[in-house]
Structures are given as C-alpha cells and as structure tokens.
XYZ file of C-alpha atoms in Angstrom:
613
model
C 29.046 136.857 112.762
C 26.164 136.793 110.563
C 25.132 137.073 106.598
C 24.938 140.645 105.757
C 21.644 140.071 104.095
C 19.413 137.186 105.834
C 16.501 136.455 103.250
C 13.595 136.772 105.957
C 15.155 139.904 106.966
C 12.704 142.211 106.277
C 9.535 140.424 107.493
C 11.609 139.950 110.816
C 9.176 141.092 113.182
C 9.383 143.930 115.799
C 9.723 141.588 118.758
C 12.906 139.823 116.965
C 14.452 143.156 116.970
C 13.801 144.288 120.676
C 16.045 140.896 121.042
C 18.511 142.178 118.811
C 18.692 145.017 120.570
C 20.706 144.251 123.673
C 23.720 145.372 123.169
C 24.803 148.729 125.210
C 23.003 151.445 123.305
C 24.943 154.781 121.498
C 23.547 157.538 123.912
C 20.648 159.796 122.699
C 21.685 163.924 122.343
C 19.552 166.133 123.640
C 17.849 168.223 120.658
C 20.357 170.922 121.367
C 23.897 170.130 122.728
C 27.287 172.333 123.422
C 29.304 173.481 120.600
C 31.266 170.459 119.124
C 34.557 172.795 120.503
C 33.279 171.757 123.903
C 33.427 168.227 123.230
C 35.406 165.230 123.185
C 35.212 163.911 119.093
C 34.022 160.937 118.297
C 35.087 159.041 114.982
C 34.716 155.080 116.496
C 31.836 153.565 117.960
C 34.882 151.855 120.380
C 35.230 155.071 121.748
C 31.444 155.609 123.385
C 31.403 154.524 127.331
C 29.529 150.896 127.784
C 27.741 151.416 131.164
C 25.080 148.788 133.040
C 21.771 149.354 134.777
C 20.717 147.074 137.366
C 17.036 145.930 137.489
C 14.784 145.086 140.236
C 12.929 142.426 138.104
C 12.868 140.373 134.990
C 12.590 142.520 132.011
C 9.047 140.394 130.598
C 7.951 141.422 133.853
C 8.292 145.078 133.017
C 6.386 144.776 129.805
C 2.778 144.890 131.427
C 3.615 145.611 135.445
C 3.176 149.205 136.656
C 4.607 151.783 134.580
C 5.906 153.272 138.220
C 8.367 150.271 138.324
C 10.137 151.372 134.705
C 10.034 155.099 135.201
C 13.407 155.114 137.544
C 15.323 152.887 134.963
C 13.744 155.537 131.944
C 15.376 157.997 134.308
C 18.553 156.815 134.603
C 18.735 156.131 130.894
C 18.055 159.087 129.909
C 20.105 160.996 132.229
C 22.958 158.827 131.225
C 22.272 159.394 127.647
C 21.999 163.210 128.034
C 25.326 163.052 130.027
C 27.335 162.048 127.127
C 26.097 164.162 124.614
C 27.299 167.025 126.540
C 30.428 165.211 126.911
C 30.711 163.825 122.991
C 30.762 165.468 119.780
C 29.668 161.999 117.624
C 30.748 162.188 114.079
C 28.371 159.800 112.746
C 24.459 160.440 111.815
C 23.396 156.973 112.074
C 24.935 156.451 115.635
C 22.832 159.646 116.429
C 19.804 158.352 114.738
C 19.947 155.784 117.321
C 20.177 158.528 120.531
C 17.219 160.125 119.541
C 14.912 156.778 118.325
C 15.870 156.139 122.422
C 15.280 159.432 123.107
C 11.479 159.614 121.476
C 10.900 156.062 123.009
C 11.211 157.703 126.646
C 9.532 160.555 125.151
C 6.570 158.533 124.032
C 6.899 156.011 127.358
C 6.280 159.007 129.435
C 3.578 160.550 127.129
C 5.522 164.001 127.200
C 4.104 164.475 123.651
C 5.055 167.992 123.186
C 8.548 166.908 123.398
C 8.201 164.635 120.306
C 8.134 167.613 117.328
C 11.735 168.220 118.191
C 12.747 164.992 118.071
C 11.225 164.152 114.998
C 12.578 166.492 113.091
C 16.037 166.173 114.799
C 15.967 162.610 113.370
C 15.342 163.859 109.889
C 18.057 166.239 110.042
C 19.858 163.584 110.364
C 19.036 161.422 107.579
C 21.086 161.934 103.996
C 18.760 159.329 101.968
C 15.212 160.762 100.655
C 12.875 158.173 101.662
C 14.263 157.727 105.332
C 14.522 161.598 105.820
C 10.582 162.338 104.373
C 9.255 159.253 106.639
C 11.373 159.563 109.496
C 8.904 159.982 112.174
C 5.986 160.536 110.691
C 3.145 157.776 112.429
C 5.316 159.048 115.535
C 3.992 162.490 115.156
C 0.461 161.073 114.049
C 0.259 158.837 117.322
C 1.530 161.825 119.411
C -1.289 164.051 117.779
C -3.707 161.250 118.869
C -2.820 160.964 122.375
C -3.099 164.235 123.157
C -6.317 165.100 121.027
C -7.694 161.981 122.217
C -9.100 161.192 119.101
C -10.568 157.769 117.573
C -8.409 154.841 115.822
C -10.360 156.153 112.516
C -8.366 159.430 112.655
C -5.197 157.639 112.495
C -5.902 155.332 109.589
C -7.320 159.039 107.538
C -3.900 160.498 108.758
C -1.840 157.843 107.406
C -2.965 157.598 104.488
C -3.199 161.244 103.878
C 0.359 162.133 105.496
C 2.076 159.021 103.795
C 0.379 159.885 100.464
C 1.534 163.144 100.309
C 5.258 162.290 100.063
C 7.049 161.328 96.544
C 6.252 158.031 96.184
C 9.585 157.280 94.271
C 11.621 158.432 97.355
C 9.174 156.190 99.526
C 7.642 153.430 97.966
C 10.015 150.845 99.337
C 9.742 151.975 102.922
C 6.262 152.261 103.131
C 5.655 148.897 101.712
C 8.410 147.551 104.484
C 6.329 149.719 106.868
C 3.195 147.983 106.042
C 4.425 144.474 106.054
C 5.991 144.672 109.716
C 3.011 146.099 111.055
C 1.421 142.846 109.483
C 3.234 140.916 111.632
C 3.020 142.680 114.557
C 1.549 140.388 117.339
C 2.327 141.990 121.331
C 2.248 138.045 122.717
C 5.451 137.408 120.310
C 7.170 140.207 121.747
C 6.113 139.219 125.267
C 7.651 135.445 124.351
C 10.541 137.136 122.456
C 11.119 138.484 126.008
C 10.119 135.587 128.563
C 12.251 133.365 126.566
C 15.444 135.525 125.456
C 15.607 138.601 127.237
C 14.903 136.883 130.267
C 17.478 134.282 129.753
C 20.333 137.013 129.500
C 18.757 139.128 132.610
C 19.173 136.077 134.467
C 22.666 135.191 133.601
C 24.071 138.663 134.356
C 22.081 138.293 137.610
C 19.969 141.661 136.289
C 22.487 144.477 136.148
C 22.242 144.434 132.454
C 23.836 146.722 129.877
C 21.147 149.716 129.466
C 20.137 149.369 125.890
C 18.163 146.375 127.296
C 16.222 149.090 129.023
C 15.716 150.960 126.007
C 14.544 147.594 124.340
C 11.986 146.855 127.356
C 10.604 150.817 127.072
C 10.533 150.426 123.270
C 8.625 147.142 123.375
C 6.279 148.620 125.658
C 5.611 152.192 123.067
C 5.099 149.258 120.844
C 2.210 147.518 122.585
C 0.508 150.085 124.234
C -0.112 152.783 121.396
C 1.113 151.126 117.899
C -0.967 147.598 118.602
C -4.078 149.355 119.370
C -3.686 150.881 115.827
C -2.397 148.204 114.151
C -5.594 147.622 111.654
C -5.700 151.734 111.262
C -1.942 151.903 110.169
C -1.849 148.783 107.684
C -5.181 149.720 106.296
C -3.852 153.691 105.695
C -0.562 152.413 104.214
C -2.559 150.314 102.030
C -4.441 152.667 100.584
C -1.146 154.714 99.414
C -0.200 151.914 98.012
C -3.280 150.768 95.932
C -3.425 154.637 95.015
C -0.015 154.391 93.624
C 0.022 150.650 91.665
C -0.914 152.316 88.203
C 2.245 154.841 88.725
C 5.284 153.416 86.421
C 8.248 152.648 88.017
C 11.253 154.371 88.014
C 13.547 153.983 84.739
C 15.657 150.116 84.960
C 18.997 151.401 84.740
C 20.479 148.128 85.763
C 19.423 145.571 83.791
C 20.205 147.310 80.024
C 24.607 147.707 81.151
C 24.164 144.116 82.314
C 26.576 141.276 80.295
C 26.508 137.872 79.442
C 29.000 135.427 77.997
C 27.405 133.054 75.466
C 28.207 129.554 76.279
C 29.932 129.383 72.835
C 32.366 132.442 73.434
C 36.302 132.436 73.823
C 36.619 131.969 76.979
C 38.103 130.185 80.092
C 36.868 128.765 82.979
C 37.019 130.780 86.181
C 36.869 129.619 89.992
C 34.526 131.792 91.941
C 34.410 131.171 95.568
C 31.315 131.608 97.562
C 32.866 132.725 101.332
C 29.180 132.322 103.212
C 26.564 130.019 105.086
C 26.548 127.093 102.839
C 25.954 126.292 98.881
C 23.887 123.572 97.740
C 26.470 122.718 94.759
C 24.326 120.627 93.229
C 22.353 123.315 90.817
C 26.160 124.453 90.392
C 29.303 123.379 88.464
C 32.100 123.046 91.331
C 35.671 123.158 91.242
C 37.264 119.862 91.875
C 38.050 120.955 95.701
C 33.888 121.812 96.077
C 34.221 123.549 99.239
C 35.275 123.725 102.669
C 33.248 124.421 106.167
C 33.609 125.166 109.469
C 30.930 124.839 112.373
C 29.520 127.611 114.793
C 32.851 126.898 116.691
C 35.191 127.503 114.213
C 36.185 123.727 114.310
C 36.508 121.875 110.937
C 33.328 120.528 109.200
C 32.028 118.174 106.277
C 28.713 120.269 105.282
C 28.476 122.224 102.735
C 25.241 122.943 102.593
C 23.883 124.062 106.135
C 22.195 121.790 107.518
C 18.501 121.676 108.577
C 18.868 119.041 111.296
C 15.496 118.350 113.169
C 13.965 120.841 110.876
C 14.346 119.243 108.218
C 10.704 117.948 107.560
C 9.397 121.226 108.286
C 11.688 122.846 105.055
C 7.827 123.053 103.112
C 6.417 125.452 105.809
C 9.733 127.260 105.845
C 10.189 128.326 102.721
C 6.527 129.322 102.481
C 7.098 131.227 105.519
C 10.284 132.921 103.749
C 8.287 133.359 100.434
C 5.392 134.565 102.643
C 7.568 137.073 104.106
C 9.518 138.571 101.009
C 5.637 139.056 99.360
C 4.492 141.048 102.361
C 7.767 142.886 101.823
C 6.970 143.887 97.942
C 2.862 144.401 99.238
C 2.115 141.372 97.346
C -1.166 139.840 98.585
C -0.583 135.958 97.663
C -1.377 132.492 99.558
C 2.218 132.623 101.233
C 1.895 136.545 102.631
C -1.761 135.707 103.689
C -0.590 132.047 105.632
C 2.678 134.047 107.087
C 0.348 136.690 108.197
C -2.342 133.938 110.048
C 0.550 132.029 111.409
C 1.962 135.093 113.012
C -1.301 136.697 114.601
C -1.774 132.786 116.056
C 1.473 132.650 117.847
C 1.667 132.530 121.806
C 4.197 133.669 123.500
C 5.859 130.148 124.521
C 6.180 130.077 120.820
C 8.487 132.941 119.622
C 11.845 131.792 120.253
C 10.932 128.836 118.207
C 9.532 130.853 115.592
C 12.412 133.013 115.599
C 15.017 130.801 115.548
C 13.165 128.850 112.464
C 12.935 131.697 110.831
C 16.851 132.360 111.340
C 17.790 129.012 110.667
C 15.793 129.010 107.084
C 17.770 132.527 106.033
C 21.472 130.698 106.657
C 19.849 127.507 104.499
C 18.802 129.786 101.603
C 21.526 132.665 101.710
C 24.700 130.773 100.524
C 23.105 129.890 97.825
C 20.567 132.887 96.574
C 24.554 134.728 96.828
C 25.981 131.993 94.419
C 23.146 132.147 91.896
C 23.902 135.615 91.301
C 27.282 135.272 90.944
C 27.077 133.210 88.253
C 24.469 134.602 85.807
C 25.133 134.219 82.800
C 28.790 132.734 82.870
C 28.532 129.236 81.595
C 32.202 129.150 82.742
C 31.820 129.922 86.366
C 33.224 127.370 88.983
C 32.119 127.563 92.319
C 34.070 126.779 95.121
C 32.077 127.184 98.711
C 33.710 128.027 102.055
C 30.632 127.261 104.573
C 30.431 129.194 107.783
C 27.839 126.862 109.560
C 26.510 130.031 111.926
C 24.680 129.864 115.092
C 21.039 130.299 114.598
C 19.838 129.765 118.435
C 19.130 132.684 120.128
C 21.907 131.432 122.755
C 25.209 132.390 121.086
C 28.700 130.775 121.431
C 31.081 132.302 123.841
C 33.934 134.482 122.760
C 37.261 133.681 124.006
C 41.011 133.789 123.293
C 40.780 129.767 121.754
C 37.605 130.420 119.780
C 39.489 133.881 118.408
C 42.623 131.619 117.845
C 40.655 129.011 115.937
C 38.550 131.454 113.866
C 42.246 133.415 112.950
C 43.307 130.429 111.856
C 40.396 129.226 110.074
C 40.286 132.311 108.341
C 44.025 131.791 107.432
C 43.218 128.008 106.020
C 40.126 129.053 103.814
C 41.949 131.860 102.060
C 45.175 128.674 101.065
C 42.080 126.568 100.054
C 41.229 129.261 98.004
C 44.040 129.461 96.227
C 44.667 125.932 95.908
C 41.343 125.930 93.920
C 43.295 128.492 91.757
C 40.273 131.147 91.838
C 40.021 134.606 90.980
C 37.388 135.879 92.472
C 35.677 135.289 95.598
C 32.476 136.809 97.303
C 31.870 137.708 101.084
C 28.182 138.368 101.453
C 28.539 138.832 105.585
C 29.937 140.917 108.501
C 30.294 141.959 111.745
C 32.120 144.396 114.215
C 33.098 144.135 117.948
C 30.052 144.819 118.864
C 28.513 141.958 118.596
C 30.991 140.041 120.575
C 29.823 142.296 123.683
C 26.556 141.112 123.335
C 27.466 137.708 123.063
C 30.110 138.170 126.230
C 26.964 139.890 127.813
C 24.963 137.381 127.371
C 27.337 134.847 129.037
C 28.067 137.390 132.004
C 31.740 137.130 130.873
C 33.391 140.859 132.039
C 32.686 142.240 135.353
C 31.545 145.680 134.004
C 30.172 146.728 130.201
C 33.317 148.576 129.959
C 35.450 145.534 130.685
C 33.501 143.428 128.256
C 34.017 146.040 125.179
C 38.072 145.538 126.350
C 37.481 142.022 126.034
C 35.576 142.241 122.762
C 38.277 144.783 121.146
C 40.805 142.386 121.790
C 39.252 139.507 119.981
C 38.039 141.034 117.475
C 41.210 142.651 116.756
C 43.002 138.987 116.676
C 40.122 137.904 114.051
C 40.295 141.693 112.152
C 43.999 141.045 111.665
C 44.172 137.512 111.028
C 41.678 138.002 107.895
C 43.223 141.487 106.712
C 46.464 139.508 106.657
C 44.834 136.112 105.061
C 43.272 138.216 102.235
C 46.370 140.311 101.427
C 48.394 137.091 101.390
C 46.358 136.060 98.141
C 46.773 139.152 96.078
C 46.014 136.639 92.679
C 42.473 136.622 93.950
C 40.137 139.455 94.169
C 38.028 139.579 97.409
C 34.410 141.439 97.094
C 32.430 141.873 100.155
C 28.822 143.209 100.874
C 29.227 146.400 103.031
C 26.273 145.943 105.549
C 22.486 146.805 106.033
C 22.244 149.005 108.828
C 22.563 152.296 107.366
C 25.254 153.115 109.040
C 29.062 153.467 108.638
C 31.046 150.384 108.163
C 34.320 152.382 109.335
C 32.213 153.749 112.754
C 31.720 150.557 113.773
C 34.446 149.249 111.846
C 33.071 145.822 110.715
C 34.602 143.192 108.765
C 35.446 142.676 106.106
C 33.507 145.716 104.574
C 35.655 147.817 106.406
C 39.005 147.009 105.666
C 40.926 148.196 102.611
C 43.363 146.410 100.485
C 44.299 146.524 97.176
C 42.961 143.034 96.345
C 39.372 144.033 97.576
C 36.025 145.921 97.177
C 33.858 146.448 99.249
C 29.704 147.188 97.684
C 27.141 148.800 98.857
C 23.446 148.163 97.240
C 20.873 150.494 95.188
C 17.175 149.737 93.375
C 17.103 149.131 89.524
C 17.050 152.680 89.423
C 20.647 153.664 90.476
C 19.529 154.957 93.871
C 20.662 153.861 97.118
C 18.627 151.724 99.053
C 17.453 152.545 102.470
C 19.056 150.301 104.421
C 22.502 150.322 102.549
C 25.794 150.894 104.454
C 27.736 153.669 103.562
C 31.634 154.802 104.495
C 34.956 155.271 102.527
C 35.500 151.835 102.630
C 32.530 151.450 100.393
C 33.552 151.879 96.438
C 30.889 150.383 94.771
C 27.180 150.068 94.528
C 25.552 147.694 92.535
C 21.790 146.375 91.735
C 21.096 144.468 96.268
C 16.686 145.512 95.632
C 14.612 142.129 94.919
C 16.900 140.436 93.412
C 16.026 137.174 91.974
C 18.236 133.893 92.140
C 17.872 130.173 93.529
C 17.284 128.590 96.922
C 18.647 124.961 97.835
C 16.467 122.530 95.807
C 16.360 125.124 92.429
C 13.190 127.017 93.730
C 13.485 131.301 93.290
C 13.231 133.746 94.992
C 13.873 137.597 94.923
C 15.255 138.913 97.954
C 17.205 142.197 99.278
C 20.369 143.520 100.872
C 24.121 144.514 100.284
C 24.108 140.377 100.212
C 22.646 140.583 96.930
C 24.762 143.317 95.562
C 28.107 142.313 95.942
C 27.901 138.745 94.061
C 26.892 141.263 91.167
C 30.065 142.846 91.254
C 31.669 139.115 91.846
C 29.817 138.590 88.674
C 31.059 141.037 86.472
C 34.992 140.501 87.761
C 34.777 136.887 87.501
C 33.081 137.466 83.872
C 36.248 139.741 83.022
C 38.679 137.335 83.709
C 36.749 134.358 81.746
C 36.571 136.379 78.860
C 40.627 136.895 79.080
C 42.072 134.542 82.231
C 45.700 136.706 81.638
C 43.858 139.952 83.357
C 45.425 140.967 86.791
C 43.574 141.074 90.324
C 44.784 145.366 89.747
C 43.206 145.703 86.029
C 40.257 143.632 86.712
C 39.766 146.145 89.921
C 40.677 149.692 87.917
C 38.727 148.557 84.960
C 35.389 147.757 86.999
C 36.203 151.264 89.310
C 36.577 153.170 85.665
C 33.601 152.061 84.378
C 31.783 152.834 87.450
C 28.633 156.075 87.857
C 29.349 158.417 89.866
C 25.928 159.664 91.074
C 26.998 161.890 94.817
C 27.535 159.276 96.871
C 26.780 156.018 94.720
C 29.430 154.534 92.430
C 27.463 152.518 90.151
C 28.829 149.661 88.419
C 28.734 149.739 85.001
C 29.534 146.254 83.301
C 29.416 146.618 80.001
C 31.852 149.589 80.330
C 34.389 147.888 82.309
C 34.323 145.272 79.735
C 34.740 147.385 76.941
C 37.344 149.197 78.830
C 39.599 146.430 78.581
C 38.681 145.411 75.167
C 36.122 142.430 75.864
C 32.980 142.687 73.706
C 30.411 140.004 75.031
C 27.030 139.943 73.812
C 24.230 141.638 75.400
C-alpha cells in the first residue's frame, strides 16, 4: 500500500525505479501481432500468466560482467514476451506501453538499432495524452542514431535540443522539465547499490529463479549505464537549452484558480468534519475534531501516532526536507541552493549508500504527505475539522509479508476506521493512496512465499480480494459520509489493474484524477471509468509538518480539492445529502473528452450557496 502521490516522487531517481520494478512484467507485443479474433481478450491485468526465470548469478553481478552471461536470460524474455502476444489480445494501452519499453530495452541491450524505429513509434501509437505521445521515444531514437553513426557526445546534446525544441512546448513543457531533472540525478554507482543492496536481497531469498521482470530491470539498468550515462551532461545541457529558450513564453490560461471558492470566516455556516484517510497529519497547524485521529502501524496492528514518525531520523529532518525541496525545484527546472545541494549529494553517493538514501527519501514523502493532503483540503474553510486516520506505511525497502492474519487484520482495520469515522460525525473524507494485487506479489516474491509466480498471483488475488471487499463493504456501510479518493499516477487504468479504492464504485464515492491549471490532464494521471473527476493535482502548494510549504504533484493533490469543495458545500448548508452534495459537484463539472473538470463555484451555485470569491 502506498500514498498515491509521494512528494519526492518525481526526483526519484532511475535506480529507485529498476527496484520498483520487480514485479512479473506485462509481456512486450511484437510490432505486429495476429488479428485480435485470434486471441484470447484481455480486460484484467489478473488475467496475464506470471512466469519465473532462473539466474545463474546475482543480478548486481550482471550489471557490469560479460554481456554473454545476460544474452540467454534477454532471450528467454523476449521469447516469452513474444509468446503471449500471439496468444493475448490486451485491451489496455498502458499495459502495452510497458511490452514494448521491455521490448526496446532488449532492443537497445543487443544494439539491434534498426529494430528501434518500429518500436518507437509503436509506443506512440499507443499514447492518448499529447506530451507523452510527441516525446515518447525520442532520446531513444537520438541514442540509436548515435550508435550506429558513431558520432560524438556533442551531436547528441545539438539533437536534443533541436528534436525536443521542435515539439509544442505547451503539450511538453512538464515532461521535459521531469526529463531533465532525473537525468540530474542520474548516478550508475546508485543504481549498482540500488541493486547490491535490494535486488540482491530478493535474488537471494527466492534462491535466484526470480520472476522475469527482474530481468527486464537488470537489462534496463544496464541500457541505462552504458549509453544514457555517457551522455548524461549532453542530454541535461540540450534539455536545458529548450527550456531557457522557452522561459519568456506565457503560460497556458489559469483556468483553475478563477472557479475556485472560499467561505469567509464570518459566513453562515457550520462546522464540518473532514477526515484525512493517509500517512499521518501533524494536527497541530489544524483544528481537529474532538476524536483527532486514529492509526495503525505497517502491520495493521493498532497505534498512538498520528503523525508518522521519524524515529532515528529524526535529527536529520533539516537535510530531508532540503533534499525534498531540492527535488520538487529540479522538478519545475528551478536552479536554487536546494536543487543544486540535491544534485551534489546525489553525484557523491556510493553504492553502499543507496538503500539508505532511498529509504530516507521514502520515509520523508510518508512524513510530509498526510499533511500537504490536509492543507488542501481545507483552504479556505475556516470551518473545516480534521479528523486523521494514520496508515504508518513501510518505508524499508524490505516489505511486510502478506498473509491470511495480516489480510484479516487490515479487513478489520479498515472496518474500525470507517465506525471512527462516523463517530466523529464527518461528511467528507479524503483517500489520497492505492494499490492493486500486484503489489502483494512482489512483496510475496520478495519473501519466496508461493512455489511458482503463478501460485503467488493466486495467493495475492485472494488477499487482496479479502482487503478489496472488506473496504468496499466498510465504505458503503457509511453512506452519511462521502468518500473521495485519488485515482493513481501511473498512467494507466485503475480498473486493469483494479486498485483500491480508485477503482471501486459506490454511490457514496468519487474517485479524481489530476490536470495542470490549465484544464489538461497531466501526464502521469490515471485514467478508467471509475475515474469521474479531475481536478487542479500540478504543483500544488500546501503545508508540511512544522508549517513550512511546499508545492508538489500527483492525483494526491487533486482529490483533497474535490474533498474541499464537498466539505465546503455542506458547511455552507450541513442539511445537504452525501447524493446532492455528489450530483451537484458531477453537474457542475467540464466536460473536456476525457477530463471532467470540477467546477466549484458552479456546484455551489447549483444548489443555491453563494460564497464569496
């Protein structure tokens, strides 16, 4: 389980997701497969075969040993892979993004770089958001044109720059900056320690037959080192100099802030209970409800912090939340004394380091996220209450076991928050995180629980189904309370891989996926019918433990704006229903294609409430 929106997320660097990376892959289609008649359909990622792949050593020891060592497992990954696509008609483009980003990887591993047009363009046929499909592949097919021109690390920073500058900058400004600041970051002795201390670990306990999208992660680390290192300086200093070239262009139109509402702290109004379902709130910069909150530890078992604690870290907090500030500047291209230290930490790193770094980095998100969420779901209501229900997550890289008692406990945890919910007599409460069945394989993989990948996504299906249930049932068993959840940042389909809660559907809850101040949808927004709403998840700005701010981005950030607005409609008249509250904010709502943009001030008026602006 996990926020859907960690603040560091997008300075994460590459070698922290090779780690995350471990579960058993989607298989890559070949550019051209068999009519869809001739295959089996595919509408749940439950239904794609899990298979293993044994290895002859650890997989650090594959990053920089002879290539003639990884070229059988590349093999057998891609024949697997190309296997199922003649047996599988998938119905879901980002599941197939992920078959061919293996595919190129083995493409580029191999250096069979006539093979990568195809695949580059097969990936941006597959991409339905502008930015994503114009970018999609591009330094893959710059690299490619390198390697087999042999030309110098100049050339690539002149083709960056002139490839990347040539694309609407409004469709791409946001990925090229995110571009930019992971290529930053990128350091090859962090993703050999990322490896040596993580990968390793779970090689070792599944006595190496490991699932194969560790392979792809080992092949994919090595692409990494061996031609996007080298032209690390080329790449940053090319995607700089779109971006300098660009500063003077306005922005696009704010469309967000000017439908935004506020309640004036002398209105007509009653106090509302909002509840703040996530890692932890630091209550003090809040007014609570008289219950405050509740929490439960990485085990499910009862707990007394409501804040997450920092533990050992706790005198390092300073360098942390430079480190986090450091890494949300890099993400907006900002060059300032935190993006500059982040970067010079980072390139000093050795690899005995990473896991540490890592983990501090993951531990500082969980502090921060509870309560960035909170702040932004009470703007501007002086008569918000916050109530917080604490999920004190893992944030080792070793995860808690899965099993039938910790299933049992979480159930009925899930079961007890939702009565101290409505003990605390709220109305609204917000659910900023997710997570599907597939990460309980990893997590059973990494344990060497199951005596085949197919008998560990059995296992995981059945656990997760005791957990899906117990909180479908927990959240329709408070239909006074209206339940909004964040729907995921993986663009990707929250009913393919059927997470929770963004993919469950109930009249009591809505489920919100995130766009810019612009209206449009973000990049990394998850889509599906489950999905309803979109509302403002790009740099958004609200508080961090202590009362420092900070802007940050994801579907976390979204759907405490739509928490916002609901609990502001039933301040503004507490006699409102969970069902007008919901029609009157779905009403109100933009249709733009796919986006359903919230509109506050017309759900308010909708229902007759006038609040200032």
């Amino acid at each position: 389980m996990k926020p859907v929106a960690v603040a560091v997320a997008p300075a994460l660097l590459l070698a922290a997701q090779v780690v995350a990376a471990q579960s058993p892959p989607m298989p890559t289609p070949a550019p051209t497969a068999p009519s869809s008649a001739e295959r089996t359909i595919v509408t749940r990622a439950e239904q794609l075969p899990r298979r293993s792949i044994r290895l002859q050593r650890l997989p650090s020891e594959y990053l920089a040993g002879p290539r003639d060592a990884l070229l059988p497992l590349a093999d057998a990954l891609e024949k697997n892979l190309r296997a199922d696509l003649e047996r599988f008609d998938i119905q879901d483009a980002a599941t197939l993004r992920e078959y061919h980003g293996t595919l190129l990887s083995l493409a580029q591993f191999r250096g069979d770089w006539t093979a990568v047009p195809a695949l580059v363009e097969r990936l941006r046929s597959l991409q339905d958001k502008p930015g994503p499909r114009a970018t999609s592949g591009v330094l893959a097919s710059i690299v490619a044109e390198q390697q087999l021109a042999r030309r110098a690390a100049a050339w690539v920073r002149a083709e960056v720059e002139k490839r990347f500058g040539a694309l609407a900058w409004a469709d791409v400004a946001d990925g090229v900056k995110r571009s930019k600041s992971q290529f930053e970051l990128l350091n090859p002795a962090l993703v050999q320690g990322a490896f040596e201390q993580q990968v390793d670990v779970m090689a070792r306990n599944m006595k190496l037959d490991v699932p194969e999208g560790m392979v792809g992660s080992i092949i994919g680390a090595r692409v990494q080192n061996e031609l996007l290192a080298p032209v690390r300086a080329e790449v940053v200093a090319g995607l700089q100099a779109v971006i300098a070239r660009h500063a003077p262009v306005a922005a696009r139109p704010d469309v967000w802030t000017p439908r935004q509402i506020a309640i004036p702290p002398g209105a007509k109004a009653g106090e509302v209970g909002i509840g703040i379902w996530d890692s932890g709130v630091d209550l003090s910069l809040f007014k609570p409800t008289p219950g405050r909150g509740i929490a439960f530890d990485r085990e499910m078992r009862p707990a007394t912090a409501l804040l997450r604690p920092l533990g050992e870290a706790e005198s390092r907090w300073p360098q942390l939340r430079q480190t986090v500030k450091g890494a949300m500047d890099l993400r907006a291209a900002l060059d300032t004394e935190d993006a500059r230290r982040l970067k010079q930490t980072v390139a000093s790193l050795r690899p005995d380091q990473a896991k540490a770094f890592q983990e501090d980095l993951t531990l500082a998100g969980y502090y921060i996220h509870g309560t960035h969420v909170a702040g932004i779901a009470v703007e501007g209501n002086p008569f918000a209450r916050v109530f917080t229900a604490s999920m004190l997550w893992e944030h080792r890289s070793e995860p808690v076991q899965p099993g039938e008692e910790l299933s049992r406990r979480t159930a009925a945890a899930y079961a007890q928050i939702v009565r101290a919910f409505q003990a605390q007599k709220l109305r609204v409460v917000n659910m900023s995180w997710r997570y599907g069945a597939g990460a309980y394989e990893e997590m059973l993989a990494w344990h060497n629980v199951g005596a085949t990948a197919e008998e560990r996504k059995q296992i995981a299906r059945r656990l997760f189904a005791v957990e899906r249930e117990a909180l479908r049932a927990a959240i329709a068993s408070a239909p006074e309370i209206l339940f909004v959840a964040g729907s995921g940042n993986e663009d990707n389909s929250a009913d393919f891989d059927e997470y929770i809660p963004a993919g469950l559907q109930l009249p009591n809850l809505l489920t919100v996926g995130a766009v810019d101040r612009s209206g449009e949808e973000t990049s990394f927004s998850t889509f599906g019918k489950s999905v309803v709403l979109h509302a403002n998840g790009f740099e958004v700005d609200s508080v961090l433990p202590g009362g420092d701010r900070m802007k940050a981005s994801g579907t976390s950030m979204a759907s405490p704006q739509v928490a916002n607005l609901a609990a502001k409609l039933f301040a503004l008249n507490p006699a409102l229903t969970v069902a007008q509250v919901r029609d009157a904010i779905l009403q109100g709502a933009e249709r733009r294609g796919r986006v359903n943009l919230v509109h506050p001030r017309r759900s308010a008026e909708l229902l007759g409430l006038a609040p200032a602006p």
